[in-house]
PDB file of C-alpha atoms in Angstrom:
ATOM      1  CA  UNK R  34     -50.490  72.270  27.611  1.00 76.00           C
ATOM      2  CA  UNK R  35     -47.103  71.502  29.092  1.00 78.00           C
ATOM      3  CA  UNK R  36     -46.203  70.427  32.571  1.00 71.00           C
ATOM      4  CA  UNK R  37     -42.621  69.168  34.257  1.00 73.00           C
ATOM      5  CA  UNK R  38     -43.240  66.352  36.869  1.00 72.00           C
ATOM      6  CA  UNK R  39     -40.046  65.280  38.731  1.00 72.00           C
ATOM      7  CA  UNK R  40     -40.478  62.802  41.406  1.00 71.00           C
ATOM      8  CA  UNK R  41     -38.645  62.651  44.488  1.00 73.00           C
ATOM      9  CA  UNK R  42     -36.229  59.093  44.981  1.00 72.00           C
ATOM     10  CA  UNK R  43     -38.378  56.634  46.639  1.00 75.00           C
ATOM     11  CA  UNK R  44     -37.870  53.391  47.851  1.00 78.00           C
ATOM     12  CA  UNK R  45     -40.644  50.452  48.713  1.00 80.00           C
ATOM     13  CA  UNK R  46     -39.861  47.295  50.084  1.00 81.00           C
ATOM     14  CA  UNK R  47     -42.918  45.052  50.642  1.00 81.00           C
ATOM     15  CA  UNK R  48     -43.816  41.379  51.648  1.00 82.00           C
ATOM     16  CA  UNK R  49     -43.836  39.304  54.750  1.00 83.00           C
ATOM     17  CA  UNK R  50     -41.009  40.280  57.431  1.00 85.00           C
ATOM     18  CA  UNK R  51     -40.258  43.656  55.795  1.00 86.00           C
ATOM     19  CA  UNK R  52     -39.993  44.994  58.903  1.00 90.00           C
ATOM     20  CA  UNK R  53     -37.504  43.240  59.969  1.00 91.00           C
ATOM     21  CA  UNK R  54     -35.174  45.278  57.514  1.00 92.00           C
ATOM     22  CA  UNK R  55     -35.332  48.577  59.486  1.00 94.00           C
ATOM     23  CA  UNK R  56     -32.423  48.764  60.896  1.00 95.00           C
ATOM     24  CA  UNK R  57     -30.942  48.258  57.438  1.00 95.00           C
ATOM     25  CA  UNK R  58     -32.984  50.642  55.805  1.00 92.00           C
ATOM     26  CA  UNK R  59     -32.049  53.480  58.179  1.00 96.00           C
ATOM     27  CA  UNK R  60     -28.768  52.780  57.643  1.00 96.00           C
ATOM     28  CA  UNK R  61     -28.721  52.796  53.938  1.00 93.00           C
ATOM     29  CA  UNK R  62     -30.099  56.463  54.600  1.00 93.00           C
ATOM     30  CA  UNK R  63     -27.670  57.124  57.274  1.00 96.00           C
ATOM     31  CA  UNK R  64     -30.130  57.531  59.714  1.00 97.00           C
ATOM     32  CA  UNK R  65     -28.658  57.252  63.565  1.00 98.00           C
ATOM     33  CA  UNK R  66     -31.473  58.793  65.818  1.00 98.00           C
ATOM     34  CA  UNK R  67     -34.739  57.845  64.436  1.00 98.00           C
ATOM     35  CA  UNK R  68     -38.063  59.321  66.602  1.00 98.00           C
ATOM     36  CA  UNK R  69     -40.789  56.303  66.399  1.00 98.00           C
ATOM     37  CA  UNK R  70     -43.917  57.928  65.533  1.00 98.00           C
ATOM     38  CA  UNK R  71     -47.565  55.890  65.718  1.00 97.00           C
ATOM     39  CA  UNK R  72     -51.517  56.157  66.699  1.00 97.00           C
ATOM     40  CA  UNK R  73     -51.709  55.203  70.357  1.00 97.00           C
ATOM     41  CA  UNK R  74     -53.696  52.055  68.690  1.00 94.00           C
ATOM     42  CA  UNK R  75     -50.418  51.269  66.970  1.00 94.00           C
ATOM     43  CA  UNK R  76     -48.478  51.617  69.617  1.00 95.00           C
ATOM     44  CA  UNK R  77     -47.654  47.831  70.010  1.00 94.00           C
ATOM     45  CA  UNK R  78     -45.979  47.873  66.547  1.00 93.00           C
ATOM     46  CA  UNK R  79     -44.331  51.106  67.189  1.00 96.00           C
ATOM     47  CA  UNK R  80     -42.565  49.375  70.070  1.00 96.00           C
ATOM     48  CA  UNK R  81     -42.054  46.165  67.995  1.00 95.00           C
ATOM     49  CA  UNK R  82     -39.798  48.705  65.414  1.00 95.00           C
ATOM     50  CA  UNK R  83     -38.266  50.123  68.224  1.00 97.00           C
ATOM     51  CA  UNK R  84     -36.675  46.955  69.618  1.00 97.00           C
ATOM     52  CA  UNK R  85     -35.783  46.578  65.881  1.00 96.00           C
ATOM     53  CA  UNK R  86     -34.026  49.970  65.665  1.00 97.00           C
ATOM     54  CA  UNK R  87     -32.351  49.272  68.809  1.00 97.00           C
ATOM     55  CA  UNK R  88     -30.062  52.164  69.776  1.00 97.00           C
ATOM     56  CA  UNK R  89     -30.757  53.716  66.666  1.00 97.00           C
ATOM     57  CA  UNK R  90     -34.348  54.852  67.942  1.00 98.00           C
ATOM     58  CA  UNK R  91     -33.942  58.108  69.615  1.00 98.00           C
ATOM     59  CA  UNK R  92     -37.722  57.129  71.236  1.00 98.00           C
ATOM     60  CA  UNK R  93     -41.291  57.245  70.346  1.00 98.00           C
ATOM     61  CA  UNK R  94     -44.216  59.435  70.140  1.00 98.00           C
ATOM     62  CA  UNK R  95     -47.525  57.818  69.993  1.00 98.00           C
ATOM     63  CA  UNK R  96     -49.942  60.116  70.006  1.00 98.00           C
ATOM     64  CA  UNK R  97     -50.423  60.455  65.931  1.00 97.00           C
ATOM     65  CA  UNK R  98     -54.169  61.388  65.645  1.00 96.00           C
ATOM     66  CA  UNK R  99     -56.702  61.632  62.294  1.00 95.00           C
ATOM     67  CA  UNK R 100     -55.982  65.067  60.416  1.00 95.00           C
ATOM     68  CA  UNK R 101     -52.803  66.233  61.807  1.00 96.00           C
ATOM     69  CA  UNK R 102     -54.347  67.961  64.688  1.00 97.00           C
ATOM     70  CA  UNK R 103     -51.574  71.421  65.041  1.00 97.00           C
ATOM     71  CA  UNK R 104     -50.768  70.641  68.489  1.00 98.00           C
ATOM     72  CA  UNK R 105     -50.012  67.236  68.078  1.00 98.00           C
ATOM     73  CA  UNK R 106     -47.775  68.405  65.033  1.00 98.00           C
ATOM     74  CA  UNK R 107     -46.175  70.837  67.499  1.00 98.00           C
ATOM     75  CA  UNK R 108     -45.619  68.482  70.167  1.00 98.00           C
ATOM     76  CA  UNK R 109     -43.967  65.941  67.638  1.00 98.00           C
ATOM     77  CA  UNK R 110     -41.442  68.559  65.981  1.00 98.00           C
ATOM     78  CA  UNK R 111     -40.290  69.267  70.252  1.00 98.00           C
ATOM     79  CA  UNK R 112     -39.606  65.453  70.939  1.00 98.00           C
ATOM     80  CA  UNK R 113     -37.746  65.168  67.720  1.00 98.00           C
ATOM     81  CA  UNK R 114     -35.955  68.127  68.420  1.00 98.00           C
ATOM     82  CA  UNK R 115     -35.642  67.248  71.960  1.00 98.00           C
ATOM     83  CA  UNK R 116     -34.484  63.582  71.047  1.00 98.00           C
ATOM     84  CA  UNK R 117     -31.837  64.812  68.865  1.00 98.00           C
ATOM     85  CA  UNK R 118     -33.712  62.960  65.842  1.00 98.00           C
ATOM     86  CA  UNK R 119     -31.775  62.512  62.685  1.00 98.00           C
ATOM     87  CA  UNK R 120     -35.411  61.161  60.923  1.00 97.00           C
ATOM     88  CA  UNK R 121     -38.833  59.751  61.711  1.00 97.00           C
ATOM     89  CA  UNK R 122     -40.052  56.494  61.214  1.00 97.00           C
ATOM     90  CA  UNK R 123     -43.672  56.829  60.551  1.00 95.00           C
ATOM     91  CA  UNK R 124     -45.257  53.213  61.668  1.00 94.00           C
ATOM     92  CA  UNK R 125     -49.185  52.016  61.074  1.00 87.00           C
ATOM     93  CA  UNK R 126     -51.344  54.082  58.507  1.00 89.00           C
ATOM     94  CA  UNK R 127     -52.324  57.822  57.249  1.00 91.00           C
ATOM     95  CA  UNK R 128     -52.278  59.593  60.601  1.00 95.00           C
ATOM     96  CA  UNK R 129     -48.847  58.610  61.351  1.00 95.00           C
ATOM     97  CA  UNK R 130     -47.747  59.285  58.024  1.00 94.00           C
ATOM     98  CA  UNK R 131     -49.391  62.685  57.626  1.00 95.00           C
ATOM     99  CA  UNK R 132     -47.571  63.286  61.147  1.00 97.00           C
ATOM    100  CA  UNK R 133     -44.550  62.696  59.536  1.00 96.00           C
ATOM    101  CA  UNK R 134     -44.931  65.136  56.575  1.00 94.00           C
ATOM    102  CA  UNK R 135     -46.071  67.070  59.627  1.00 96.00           C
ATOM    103  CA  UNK R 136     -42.779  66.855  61.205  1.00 97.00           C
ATOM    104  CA  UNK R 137     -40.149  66.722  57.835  1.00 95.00           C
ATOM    105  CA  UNK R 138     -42.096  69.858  56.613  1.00 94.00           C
ATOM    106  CA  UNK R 139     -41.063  72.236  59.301  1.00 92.00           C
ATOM    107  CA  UNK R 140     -37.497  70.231  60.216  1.00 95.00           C
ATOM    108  CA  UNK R 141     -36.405  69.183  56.866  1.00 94.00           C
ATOM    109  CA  UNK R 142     -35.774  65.544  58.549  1.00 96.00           C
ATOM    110  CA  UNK R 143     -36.340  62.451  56.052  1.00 94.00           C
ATOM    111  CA  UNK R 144     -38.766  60.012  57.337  1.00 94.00           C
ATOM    112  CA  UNK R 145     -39.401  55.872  56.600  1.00 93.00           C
ATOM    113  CA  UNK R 146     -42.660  55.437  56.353  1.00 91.00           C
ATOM    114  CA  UNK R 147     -43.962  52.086  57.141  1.00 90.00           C
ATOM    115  CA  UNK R 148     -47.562  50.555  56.556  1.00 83.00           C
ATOM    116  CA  UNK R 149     -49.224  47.946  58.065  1.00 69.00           C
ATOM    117  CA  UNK R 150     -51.950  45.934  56.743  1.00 62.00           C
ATOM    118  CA  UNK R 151     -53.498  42.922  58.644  1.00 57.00           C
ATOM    119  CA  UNK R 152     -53.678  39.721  57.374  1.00 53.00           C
ATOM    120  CA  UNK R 153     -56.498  38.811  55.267  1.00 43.00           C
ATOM    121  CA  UNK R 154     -58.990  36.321  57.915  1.00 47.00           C
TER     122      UNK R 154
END
């Protein structure tokens, strides 16, 4: 048996006040117009990016639901289209993430994605 795996160029930064680098980050990619993307629940973060980002967040959609639902995939593709997105930033857990594959597979636009744990009590 014979197989050829080629990964794709990934990079992970992780620790306390990682998210602070954003704005770095997208520019290291030569991102301009990122769309915010989160869970309403995350929404707080989403926000907390996009202050980060500054003018380089094009805006946000936080409606990122459990199993890609195909209209919320549809409505995400319009704002970044409609936003003149450049990328996504993909902010809080699996449902925004799988939004963003969502969204890059049908535009071809990169996207950060961004965890977030909470603190251990």
């Amino acid at each position: 048996m014979t197989f050829t795996y080629e990964a794709l160029p990934m990079r992970v930064l992780f620790g306390a006040g990682s998210l602070g680098q954003l704005p770095q980050e997208a520019d290291r990619l030569g991102l301009r117009r990122l769309l915010v993307l989160s869970t309403p629940g995350q929404r707080p973060l989403a926000e907390r990016a996009a202050g980060l980002l500054g003018p380089t967040c094009a805006g946000l959609f936080g409606e990122a639901r459990m199993h890609v639902p195909v209209e919320i995939a549809d409505a995400a593709r319009a704002a970044a289209r409609d936003a003149g997105a450049d990328g996504c930033l993909a902010i809080g857990g699996g449902s925004t993430v799988g939004l963003g594959k969502a969204v890059a597979r049908d535009t071809g636009l990169p996207v950060i994605a961004c965890a977030h744990s909470s603190p251990m009590p």
